[in-house]
Short mmCIF file of C-alpha atoms in Angstrom, two decimals:
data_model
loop_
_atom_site.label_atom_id
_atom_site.label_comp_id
_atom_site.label_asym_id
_atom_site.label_seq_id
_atom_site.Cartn_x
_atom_site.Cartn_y
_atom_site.Cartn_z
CA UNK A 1 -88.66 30.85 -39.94
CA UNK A 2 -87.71 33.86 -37.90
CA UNK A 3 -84.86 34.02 -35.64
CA UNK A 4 -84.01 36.22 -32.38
CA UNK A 5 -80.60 36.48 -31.33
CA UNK A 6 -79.17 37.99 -28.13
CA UNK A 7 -75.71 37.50 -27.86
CA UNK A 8 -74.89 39.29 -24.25
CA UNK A 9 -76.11 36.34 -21.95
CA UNK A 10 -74.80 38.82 -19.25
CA UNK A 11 -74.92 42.26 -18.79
CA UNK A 12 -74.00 44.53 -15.60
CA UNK A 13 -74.39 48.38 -15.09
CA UNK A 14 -73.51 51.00 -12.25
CA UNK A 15 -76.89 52.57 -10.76
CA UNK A 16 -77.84 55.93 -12.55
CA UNK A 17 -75.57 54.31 -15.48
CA UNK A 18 -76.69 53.63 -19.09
CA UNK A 19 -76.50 50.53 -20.69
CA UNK A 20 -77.45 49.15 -24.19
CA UNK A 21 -78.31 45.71 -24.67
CA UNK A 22 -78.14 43.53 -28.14
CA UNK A 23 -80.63 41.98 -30.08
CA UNK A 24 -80.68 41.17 -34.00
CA UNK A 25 -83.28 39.32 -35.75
CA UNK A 26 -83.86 37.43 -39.03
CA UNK A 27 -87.56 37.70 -41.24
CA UNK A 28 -88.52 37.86 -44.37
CA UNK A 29 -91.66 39.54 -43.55
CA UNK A 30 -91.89 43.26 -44.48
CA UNK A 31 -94.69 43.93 -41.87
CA UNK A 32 -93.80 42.41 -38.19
CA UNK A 33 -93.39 43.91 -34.61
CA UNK A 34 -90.73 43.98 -32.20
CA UNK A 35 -90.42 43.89 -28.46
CA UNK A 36 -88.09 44.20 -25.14
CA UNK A 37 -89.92 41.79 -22.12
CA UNK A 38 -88.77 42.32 -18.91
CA UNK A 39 -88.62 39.46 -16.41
CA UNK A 40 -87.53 39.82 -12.44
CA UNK A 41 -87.05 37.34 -10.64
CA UNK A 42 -89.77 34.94 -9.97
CA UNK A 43 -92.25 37.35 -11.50
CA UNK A 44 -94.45 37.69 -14.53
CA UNK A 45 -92.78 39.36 -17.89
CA UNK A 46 -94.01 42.82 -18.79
CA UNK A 47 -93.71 44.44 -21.74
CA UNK A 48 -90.79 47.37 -22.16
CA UNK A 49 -91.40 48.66 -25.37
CA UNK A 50 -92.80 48.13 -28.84
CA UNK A 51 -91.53 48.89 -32.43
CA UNK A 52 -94.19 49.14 -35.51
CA UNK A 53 -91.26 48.20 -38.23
CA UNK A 54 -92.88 50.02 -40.32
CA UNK A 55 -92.00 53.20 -38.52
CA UNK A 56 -88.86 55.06 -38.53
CA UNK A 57 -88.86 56.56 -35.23
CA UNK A 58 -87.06 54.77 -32.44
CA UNK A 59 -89.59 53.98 -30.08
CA UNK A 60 -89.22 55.82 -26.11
CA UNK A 61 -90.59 54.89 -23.14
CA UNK A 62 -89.34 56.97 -20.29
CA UNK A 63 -85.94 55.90 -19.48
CA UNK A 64 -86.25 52.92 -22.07
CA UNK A 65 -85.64 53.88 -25.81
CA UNK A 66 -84.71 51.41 -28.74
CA UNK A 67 -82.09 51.76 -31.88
CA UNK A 68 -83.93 50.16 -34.63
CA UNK A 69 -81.40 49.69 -37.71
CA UNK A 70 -84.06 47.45 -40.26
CA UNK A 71 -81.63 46.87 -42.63
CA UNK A 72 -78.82 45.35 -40.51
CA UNK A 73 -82.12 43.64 -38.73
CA UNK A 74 -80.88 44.99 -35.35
CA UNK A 75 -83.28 46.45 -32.35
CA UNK A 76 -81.00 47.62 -29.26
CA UNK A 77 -82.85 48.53 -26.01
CA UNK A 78 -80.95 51.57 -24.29
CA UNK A 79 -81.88 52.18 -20.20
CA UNK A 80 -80.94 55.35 -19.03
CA UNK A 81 -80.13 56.11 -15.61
CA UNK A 82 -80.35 52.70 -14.45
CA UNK A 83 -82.18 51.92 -11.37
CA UNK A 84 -81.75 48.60 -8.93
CA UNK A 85 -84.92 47.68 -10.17
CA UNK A 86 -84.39 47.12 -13.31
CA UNK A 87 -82.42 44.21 -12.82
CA UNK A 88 -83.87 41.35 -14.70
CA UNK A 89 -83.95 39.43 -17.82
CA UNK A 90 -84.06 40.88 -20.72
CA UNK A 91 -85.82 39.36 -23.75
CA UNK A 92 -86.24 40.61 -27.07
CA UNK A 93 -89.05 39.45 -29.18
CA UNK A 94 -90.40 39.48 -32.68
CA UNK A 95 -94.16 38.87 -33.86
CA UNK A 96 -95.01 39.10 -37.91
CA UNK A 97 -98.17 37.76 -39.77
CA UNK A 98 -98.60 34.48 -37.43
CA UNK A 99 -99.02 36.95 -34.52
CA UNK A 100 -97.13 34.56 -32.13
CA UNK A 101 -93.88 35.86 -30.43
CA UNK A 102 -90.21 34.35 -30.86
CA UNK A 103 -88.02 35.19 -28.22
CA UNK A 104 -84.06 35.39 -27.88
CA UNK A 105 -82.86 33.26 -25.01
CA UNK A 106 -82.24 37.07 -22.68
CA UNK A 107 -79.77 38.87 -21.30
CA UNK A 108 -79.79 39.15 -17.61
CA UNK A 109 -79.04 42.74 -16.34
CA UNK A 110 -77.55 43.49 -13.02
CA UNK A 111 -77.48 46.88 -11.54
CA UNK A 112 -75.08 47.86 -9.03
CA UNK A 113 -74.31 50.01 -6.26
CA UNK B 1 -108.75 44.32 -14.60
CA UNK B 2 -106.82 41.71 -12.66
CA UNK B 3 -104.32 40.39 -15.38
CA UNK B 4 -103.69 36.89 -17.02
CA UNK B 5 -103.94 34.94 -13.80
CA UNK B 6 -102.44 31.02 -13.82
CA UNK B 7 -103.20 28.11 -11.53
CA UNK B 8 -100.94 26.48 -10.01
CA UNK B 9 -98.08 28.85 -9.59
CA UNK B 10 -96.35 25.93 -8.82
CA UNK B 11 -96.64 21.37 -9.18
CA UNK B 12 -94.92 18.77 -8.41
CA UNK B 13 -95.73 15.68 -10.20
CA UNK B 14 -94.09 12.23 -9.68
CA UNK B 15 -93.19 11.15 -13.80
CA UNK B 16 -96.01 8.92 -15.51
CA UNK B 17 -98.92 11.13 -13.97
CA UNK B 18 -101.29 13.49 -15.59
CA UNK B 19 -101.13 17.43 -14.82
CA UNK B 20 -103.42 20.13 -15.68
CA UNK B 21 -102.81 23.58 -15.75
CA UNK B 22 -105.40 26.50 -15.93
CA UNK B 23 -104.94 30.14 -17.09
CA UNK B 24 -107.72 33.24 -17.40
CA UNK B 25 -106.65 35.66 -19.26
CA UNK B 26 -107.65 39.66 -19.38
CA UNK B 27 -111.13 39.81 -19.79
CA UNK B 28 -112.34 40.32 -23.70
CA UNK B 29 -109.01 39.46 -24.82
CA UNK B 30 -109.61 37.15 -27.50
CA UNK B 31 -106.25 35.47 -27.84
CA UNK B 32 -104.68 33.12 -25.56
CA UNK B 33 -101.52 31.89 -26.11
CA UNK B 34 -99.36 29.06 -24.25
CA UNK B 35 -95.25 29.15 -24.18
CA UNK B 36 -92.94 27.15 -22.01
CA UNK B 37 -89.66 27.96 -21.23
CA UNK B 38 -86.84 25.70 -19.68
CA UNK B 39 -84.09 27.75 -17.56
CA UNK B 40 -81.96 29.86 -18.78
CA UNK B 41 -84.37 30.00 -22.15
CA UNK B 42 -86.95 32.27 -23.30
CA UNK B 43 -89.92 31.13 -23.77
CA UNK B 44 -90.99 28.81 -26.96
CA UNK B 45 -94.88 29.34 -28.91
CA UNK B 46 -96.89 26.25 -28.06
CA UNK B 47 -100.30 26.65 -28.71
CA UNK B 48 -102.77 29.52 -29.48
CA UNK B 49 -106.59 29.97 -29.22
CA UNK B 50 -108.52 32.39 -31.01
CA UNK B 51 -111.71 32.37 -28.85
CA UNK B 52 -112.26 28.75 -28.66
CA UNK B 53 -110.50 27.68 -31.72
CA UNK B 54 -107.35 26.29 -31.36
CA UNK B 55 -105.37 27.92 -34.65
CA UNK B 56 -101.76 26.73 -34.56
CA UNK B 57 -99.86 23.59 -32.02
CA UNK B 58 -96.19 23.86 -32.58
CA UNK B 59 -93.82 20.86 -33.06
CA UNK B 60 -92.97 20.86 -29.33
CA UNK B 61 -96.68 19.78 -28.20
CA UNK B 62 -96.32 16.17 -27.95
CA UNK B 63 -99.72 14.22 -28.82
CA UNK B 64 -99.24 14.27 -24.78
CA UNK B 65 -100.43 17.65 -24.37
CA UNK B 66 -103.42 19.20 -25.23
CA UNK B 67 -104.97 22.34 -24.74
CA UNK B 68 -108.58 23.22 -24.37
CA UNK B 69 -110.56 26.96 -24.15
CA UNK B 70 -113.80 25.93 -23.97
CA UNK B 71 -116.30 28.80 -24.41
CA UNK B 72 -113.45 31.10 -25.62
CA UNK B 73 -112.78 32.25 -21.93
CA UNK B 74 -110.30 30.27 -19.79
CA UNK B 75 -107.71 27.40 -21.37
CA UNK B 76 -106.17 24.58 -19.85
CA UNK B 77 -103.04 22.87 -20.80
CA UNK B 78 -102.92 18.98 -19.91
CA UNK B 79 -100.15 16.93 -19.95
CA UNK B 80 -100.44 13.06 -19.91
CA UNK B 81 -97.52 10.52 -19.01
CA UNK B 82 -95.18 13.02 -17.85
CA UNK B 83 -91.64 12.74 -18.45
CA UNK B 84 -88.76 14.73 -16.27
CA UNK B 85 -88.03 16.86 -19.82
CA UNK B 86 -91.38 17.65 -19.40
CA UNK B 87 -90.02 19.96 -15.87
CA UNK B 88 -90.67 23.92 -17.17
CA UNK B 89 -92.11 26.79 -16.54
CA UNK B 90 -95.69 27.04 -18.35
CA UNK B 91 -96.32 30.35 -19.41
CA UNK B 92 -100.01 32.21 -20.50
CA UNK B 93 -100.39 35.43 -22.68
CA UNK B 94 -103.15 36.94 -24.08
CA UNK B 95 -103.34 39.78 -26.31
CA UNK B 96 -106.42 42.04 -27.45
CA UNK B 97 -107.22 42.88 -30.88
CA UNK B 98 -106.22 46.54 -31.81
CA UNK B 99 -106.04 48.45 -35.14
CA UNK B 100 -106.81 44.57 -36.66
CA UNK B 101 -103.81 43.20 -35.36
CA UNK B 102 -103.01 40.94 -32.33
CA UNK B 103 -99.40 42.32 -31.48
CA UNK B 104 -99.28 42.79 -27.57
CA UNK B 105 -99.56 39.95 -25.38
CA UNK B 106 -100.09 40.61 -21.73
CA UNK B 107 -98.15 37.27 -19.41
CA UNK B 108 -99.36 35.85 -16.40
CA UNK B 109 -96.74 34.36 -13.67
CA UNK B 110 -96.88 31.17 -14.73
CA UNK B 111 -96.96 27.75 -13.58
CA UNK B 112 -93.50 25.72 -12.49
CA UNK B 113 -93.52 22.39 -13.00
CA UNK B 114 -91.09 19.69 -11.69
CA UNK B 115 -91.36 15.93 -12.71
CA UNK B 116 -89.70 13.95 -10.29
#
């Protein structure tokens, strides 16, 4: 069975700061996808950002980019020049073959003045 | 496009009675997927539909839930007998099919419920 971990239950960064947050994962599969789900407060989760394992390339979204290690079965989420509103919980996210997501249990990210 | 869209957002139920929740997901998605998650959790697989098949229940659905998609549009997720661990958030996805894989689900808000 696969396995998402996310060890930083807590996380806090200085607006216009960068901040990484943790993730590693367990599989056997070869062929799976990976995901960072954000989730304010009392709202729905959206998707960050997506990583094809197959590719090499650490995936970018604007200020959102990912350090993908496959070996060591690690998939960091980096925000850049953080912004109040990204303050949520974090939750990384796997999906292989059986197309259903497993989730780590989040990280929740404050942003400061 | 209006999203995955879930009704209630929010129930109270006193413990032995039934609930039902309903979700719509995107329009010509044909996956629908059900997760709950308890606080300070993310959220755990419970069912999915593939059109109006139900493909895979997890361990965690009790023979006192049960899910329906009839006509491989909208699902509802009914729970009989509730029970107080039964208190969660219920959460909907749906994903589309694209390059042959199902690999981004789309949430709606959800549905809070608290057995009391």
């Amino acid at each position: 069975a696969q396995t998402v971990t996310q060890s930083q239950p807590e996380m806090s960064v200085q607006e216009a700061e960068t901040v990484t947050l943790s993730c590693t994962y367990d599989t056997s599969e070869s062929d799976y996808y990976l995901f960072w789900y954000k989730q304010p407060p009392s709202r729905q989760m959206i998707l960050v950002i997506r990583q094809e394992a197959y590719k090499q390339q650490n995936a970018t979204e604007n200020r959102f980019s990912v350090n993908f290690q496959k070996a060591a079965k690690s998939f960091s989420l980096k925000i850049s020049d953080s912004q109040l509103g990204d303050a949520a919980m974090y939750f990384c996210a796997y999906t292989g073959t059986a197309s259903k997501l497993t989730f780590g249990t989040g990280t929740r990210l404050q942003v400061t003045l | 496009d209006t999203g995955v869209s879930q009704d209630p957002r929010h129930k109270i139920t006193k413990r032995g009675q039934n609930v039902t929740f309903r979700c719509d997901p995107i329009s010509e998605h044909n996956r629908l997927y059900w997760y709950r998650q308890t606080l300070g959790q993310g959220p755990e697989f419970l069912t999915y539909f593939q059109n109006e098949a139900q493909l895979e229940k997890s361990r965690l659905l009790s023979n006192r839930f049960s899910a329906e998609r009839p006509k491989g549009s909208f699902s509802t997720l009914e729970i009989q007998r509730t029970e107080q661990g039964d208190s969660a958030m219920y959460l909907c996805a749906s994903s589309p099919l694209k390059g042959g894989r199902y690999t981004e689900a789309f949430f709606g808000q959800g549905t809070r419920l608290t057995v009391v």
